[in-house]
PDB file of C-alpha atoms in Angstrom:
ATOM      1  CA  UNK A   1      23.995  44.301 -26.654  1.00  0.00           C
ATOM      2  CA  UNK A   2      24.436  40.632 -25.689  1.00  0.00           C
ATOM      3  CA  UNK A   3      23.612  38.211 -28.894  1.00  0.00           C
ATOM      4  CA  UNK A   4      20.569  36.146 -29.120  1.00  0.00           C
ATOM      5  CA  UNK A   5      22.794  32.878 -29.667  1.00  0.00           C
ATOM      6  CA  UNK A   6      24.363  33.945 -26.294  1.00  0.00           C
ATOM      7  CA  UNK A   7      21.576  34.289 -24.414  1.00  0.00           C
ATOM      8  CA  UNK A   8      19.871  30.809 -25.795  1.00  0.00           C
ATOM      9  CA  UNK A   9      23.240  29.332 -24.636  1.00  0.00           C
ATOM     10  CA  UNK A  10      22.280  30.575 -20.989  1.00  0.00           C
ATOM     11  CA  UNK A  11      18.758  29.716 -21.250  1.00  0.00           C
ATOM     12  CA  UNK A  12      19.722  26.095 -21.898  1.00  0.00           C
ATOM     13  CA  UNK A  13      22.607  26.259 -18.765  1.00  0.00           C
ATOM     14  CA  UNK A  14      19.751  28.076 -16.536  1.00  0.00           C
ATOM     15  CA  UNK A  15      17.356  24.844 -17.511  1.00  0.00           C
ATOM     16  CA  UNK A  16      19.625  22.144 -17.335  1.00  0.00           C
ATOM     17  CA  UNK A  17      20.642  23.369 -13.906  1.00  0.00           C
ATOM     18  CA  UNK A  18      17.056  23.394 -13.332  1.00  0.00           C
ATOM     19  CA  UNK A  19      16.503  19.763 -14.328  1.00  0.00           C
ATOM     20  CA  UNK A  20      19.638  18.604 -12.431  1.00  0.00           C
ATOM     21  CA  UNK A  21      18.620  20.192  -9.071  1.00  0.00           C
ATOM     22  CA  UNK A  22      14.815  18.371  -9.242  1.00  0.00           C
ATOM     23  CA  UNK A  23      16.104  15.168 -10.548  1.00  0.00           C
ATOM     24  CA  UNK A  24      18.992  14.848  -8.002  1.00  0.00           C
ATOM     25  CA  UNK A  25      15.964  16.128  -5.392  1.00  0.00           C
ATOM     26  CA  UNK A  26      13.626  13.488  -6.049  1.00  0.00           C
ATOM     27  CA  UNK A  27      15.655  10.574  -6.493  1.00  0.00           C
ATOM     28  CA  UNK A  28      17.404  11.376  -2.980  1.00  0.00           C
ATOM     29  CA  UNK A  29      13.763  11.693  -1.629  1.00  0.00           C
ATOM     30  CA  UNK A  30      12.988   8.353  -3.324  1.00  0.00           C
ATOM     31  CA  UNK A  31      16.292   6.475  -1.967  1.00  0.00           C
ATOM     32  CA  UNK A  32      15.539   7.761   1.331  1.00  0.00           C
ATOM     33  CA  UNK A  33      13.937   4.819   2.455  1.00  0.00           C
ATOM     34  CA  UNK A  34      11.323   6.920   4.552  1.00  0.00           C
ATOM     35  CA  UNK A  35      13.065   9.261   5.882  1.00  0.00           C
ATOM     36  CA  UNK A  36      12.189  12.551   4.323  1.00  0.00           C
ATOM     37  CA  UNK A  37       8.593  11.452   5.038  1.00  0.00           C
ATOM     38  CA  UNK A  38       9.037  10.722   8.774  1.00  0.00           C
ATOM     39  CA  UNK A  39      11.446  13.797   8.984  1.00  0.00           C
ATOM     40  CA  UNK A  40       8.894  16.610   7.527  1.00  0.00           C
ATOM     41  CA  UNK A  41       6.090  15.015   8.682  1.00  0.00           C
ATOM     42  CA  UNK A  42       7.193  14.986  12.243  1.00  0.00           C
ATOM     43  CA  UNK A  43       8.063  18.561  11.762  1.00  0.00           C
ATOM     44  CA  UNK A  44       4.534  19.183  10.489  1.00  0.00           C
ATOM     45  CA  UNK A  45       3.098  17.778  13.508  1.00  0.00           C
ATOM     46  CA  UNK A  46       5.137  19.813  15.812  1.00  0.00           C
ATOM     47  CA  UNK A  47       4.242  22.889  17.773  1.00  0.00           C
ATOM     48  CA  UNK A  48       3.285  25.649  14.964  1.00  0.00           C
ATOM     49  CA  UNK A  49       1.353  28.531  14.753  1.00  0.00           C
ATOM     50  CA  UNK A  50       0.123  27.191  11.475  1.00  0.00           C
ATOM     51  CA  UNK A  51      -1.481  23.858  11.823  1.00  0.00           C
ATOM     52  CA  UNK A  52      -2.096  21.569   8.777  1.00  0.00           C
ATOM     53  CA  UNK A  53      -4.233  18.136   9.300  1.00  0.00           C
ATOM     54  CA  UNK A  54      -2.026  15.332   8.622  1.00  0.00           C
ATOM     55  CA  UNK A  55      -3.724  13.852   6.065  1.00  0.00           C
ATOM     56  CA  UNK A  56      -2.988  17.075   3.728  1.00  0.00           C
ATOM     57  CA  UNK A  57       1.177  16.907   4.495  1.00  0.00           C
ATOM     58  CA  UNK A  58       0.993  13.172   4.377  1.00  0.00           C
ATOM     59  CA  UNK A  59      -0.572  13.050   0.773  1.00  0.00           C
ATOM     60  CA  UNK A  60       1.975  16.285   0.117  1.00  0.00           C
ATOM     61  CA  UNK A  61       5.541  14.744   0.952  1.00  0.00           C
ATOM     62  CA  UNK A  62       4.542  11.541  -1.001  1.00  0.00           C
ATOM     63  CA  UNK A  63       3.151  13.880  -3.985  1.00  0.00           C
ATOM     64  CA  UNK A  64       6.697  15.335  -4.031  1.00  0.00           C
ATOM     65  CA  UNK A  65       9.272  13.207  -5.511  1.00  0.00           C
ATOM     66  CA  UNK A  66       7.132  12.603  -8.395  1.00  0.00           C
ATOM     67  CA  UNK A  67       6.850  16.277  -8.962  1.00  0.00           C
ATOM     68  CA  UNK A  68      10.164  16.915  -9.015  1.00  0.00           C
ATOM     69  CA  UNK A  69      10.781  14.118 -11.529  1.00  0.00           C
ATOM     70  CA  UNK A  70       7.980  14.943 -13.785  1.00  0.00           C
ATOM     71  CA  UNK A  71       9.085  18.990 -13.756  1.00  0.00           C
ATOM     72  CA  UNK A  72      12.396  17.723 -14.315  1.00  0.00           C
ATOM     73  CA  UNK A  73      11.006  15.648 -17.444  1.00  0.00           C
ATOM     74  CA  UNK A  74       8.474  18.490 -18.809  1.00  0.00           C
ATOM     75  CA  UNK A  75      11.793  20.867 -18.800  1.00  0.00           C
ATOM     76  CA  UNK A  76      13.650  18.676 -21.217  1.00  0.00           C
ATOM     77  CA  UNK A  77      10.794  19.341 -23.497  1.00  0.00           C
ATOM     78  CA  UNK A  78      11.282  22.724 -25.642  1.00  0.00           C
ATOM     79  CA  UNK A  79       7.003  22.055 -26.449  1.00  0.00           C
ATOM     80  CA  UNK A  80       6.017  21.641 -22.714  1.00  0.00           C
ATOM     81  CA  UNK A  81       9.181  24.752 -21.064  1.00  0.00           C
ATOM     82  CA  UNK A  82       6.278  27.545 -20.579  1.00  0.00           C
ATOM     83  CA  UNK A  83       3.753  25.182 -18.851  1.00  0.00           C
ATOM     84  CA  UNK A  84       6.934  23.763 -16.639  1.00  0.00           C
ATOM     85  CA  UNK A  85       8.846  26.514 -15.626  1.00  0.00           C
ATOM     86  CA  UNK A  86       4.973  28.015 -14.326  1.00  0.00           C
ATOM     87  CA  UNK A  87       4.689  24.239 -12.559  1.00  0.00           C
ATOM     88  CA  UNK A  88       8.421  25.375 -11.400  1.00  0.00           C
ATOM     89  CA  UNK A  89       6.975  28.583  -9.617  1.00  0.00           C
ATOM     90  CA  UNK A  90       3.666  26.653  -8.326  1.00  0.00           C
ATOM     91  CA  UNK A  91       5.822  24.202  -7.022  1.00  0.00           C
ATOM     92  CA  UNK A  92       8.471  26.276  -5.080  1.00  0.00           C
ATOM     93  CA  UNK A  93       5.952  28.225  -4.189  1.00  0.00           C
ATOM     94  CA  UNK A  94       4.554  25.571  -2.212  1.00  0.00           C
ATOM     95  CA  UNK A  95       7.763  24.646  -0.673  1.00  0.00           C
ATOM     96  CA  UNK A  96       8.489  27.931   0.485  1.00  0.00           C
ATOM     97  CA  UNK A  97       4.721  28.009   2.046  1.00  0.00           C
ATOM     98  CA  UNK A  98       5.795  25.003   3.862  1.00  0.00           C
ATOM     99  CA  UNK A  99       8.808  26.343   5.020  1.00  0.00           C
ATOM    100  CA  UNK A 100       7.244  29.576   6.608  1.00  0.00           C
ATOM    101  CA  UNK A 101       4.755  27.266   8.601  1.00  0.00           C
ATOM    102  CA  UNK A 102       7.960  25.659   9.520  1.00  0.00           C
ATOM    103  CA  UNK A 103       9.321  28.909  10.806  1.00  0.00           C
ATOM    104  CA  UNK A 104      12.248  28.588   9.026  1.00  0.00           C
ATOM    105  CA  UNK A 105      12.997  31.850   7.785  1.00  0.00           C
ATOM    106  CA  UNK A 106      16.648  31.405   6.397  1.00  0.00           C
ATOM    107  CA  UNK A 107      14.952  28.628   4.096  1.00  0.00           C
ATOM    108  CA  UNK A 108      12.201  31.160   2.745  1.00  0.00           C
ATOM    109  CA  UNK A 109      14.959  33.532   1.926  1.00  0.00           C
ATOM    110  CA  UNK A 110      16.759  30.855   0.183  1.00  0.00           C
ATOM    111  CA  UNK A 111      13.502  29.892  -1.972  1.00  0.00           C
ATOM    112  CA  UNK A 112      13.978  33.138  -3.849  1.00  0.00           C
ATOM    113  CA  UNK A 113      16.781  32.293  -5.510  1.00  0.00           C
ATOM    114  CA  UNK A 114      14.785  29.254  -7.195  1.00  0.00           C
ATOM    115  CA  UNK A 115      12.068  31.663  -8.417  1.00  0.00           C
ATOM    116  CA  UNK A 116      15.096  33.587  -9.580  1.00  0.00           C
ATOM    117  CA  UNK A 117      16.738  30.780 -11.624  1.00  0.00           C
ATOM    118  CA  UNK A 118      12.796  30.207 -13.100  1.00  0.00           C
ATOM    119  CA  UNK A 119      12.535  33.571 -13.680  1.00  0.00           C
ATOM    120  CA  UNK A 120      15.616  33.539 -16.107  1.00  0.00           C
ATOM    121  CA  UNK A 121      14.418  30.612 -17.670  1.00  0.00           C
ATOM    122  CA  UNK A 122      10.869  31.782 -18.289  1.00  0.00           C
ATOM    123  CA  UNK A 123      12.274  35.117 -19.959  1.00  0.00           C
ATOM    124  CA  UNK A 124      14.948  33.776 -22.118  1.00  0.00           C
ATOM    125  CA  UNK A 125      14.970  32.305 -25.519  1.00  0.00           C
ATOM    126  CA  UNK A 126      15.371  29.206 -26.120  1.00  0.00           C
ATOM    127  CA  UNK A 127      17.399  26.744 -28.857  1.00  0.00           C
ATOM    128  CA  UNK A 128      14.652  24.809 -30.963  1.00  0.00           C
ATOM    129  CA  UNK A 129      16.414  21.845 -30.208  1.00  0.00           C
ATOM    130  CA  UNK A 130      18.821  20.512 -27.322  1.00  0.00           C
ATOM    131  CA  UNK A 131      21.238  18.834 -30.313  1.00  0.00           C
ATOM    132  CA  UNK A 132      21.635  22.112 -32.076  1.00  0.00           C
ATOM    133  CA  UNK A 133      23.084  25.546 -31.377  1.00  0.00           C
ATOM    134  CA  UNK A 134      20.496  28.500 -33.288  1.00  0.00           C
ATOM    135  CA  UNK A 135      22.971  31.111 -34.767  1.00  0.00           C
ATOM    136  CA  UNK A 136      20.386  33.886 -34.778  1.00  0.00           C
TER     137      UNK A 136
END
């Protein structure tokens, strides 16, 4: 049987790993200077079986940096980690939808392992604090 205090100890790895990888993703979408808007959006407006008006990907890709950062924020938050990690799922949900309309099937495969990582931070304990280490 693996200890509580062990598996708190992942839990926190799982969700700073979490919080690193949507931080470092929407500051390098903010620092782009434009260019993951004009990159996806272009895509968007391609030739896809799926068709999305403009409008709805425009207001989208500039939606998304500040998602990122505020998930990222909300999972530093042992009150807010429930309501997160389910913005986590809602969230790469929505990126893999956008990736199938892309037809970019090797990126939907990779989306699972994000629900994965959420998944193992939804079902895992938790510390009650990020300064201290819970013993049992």
């Amino acid at each position: 049987m693996i200890e509580r205090s062990t598996l708190k100890d992942a839990e926190r790895i799982v969700r700073v790993l979490m919080v690193i990888i949507l931080f470092t993703a929407g500051t390098s979408k903010f620092f782009s200077h434009g260019g993951f808007f004009e990159y996806y959006a272009g895509l968007f407006q391609g030739d896809l079986r799926i068709r999305l008006p403009a409008f709805l990907v425009n207001a989208y890709l500039q939606v998304i940096p500040f998602v990122e950062i505020g998930l990222g924020c909300a999972l530093l938050s042992n009150r807010y980690k429930v309501l997160a990690v389910y913005g986590w799922f809602a969230f790469m949900l929505s990126l893999l939808v956008g990736h199938y309309i892309l037809q970019e099937w090797s990126s939907v495969n990779q989306m699972l392992d994000y629900f994965f990582l959420g998944l193992l931070c939804f079902v895992l304990p938790n510390h009650q604090s990020w300064l201290s280490r819970d013993i049992a």
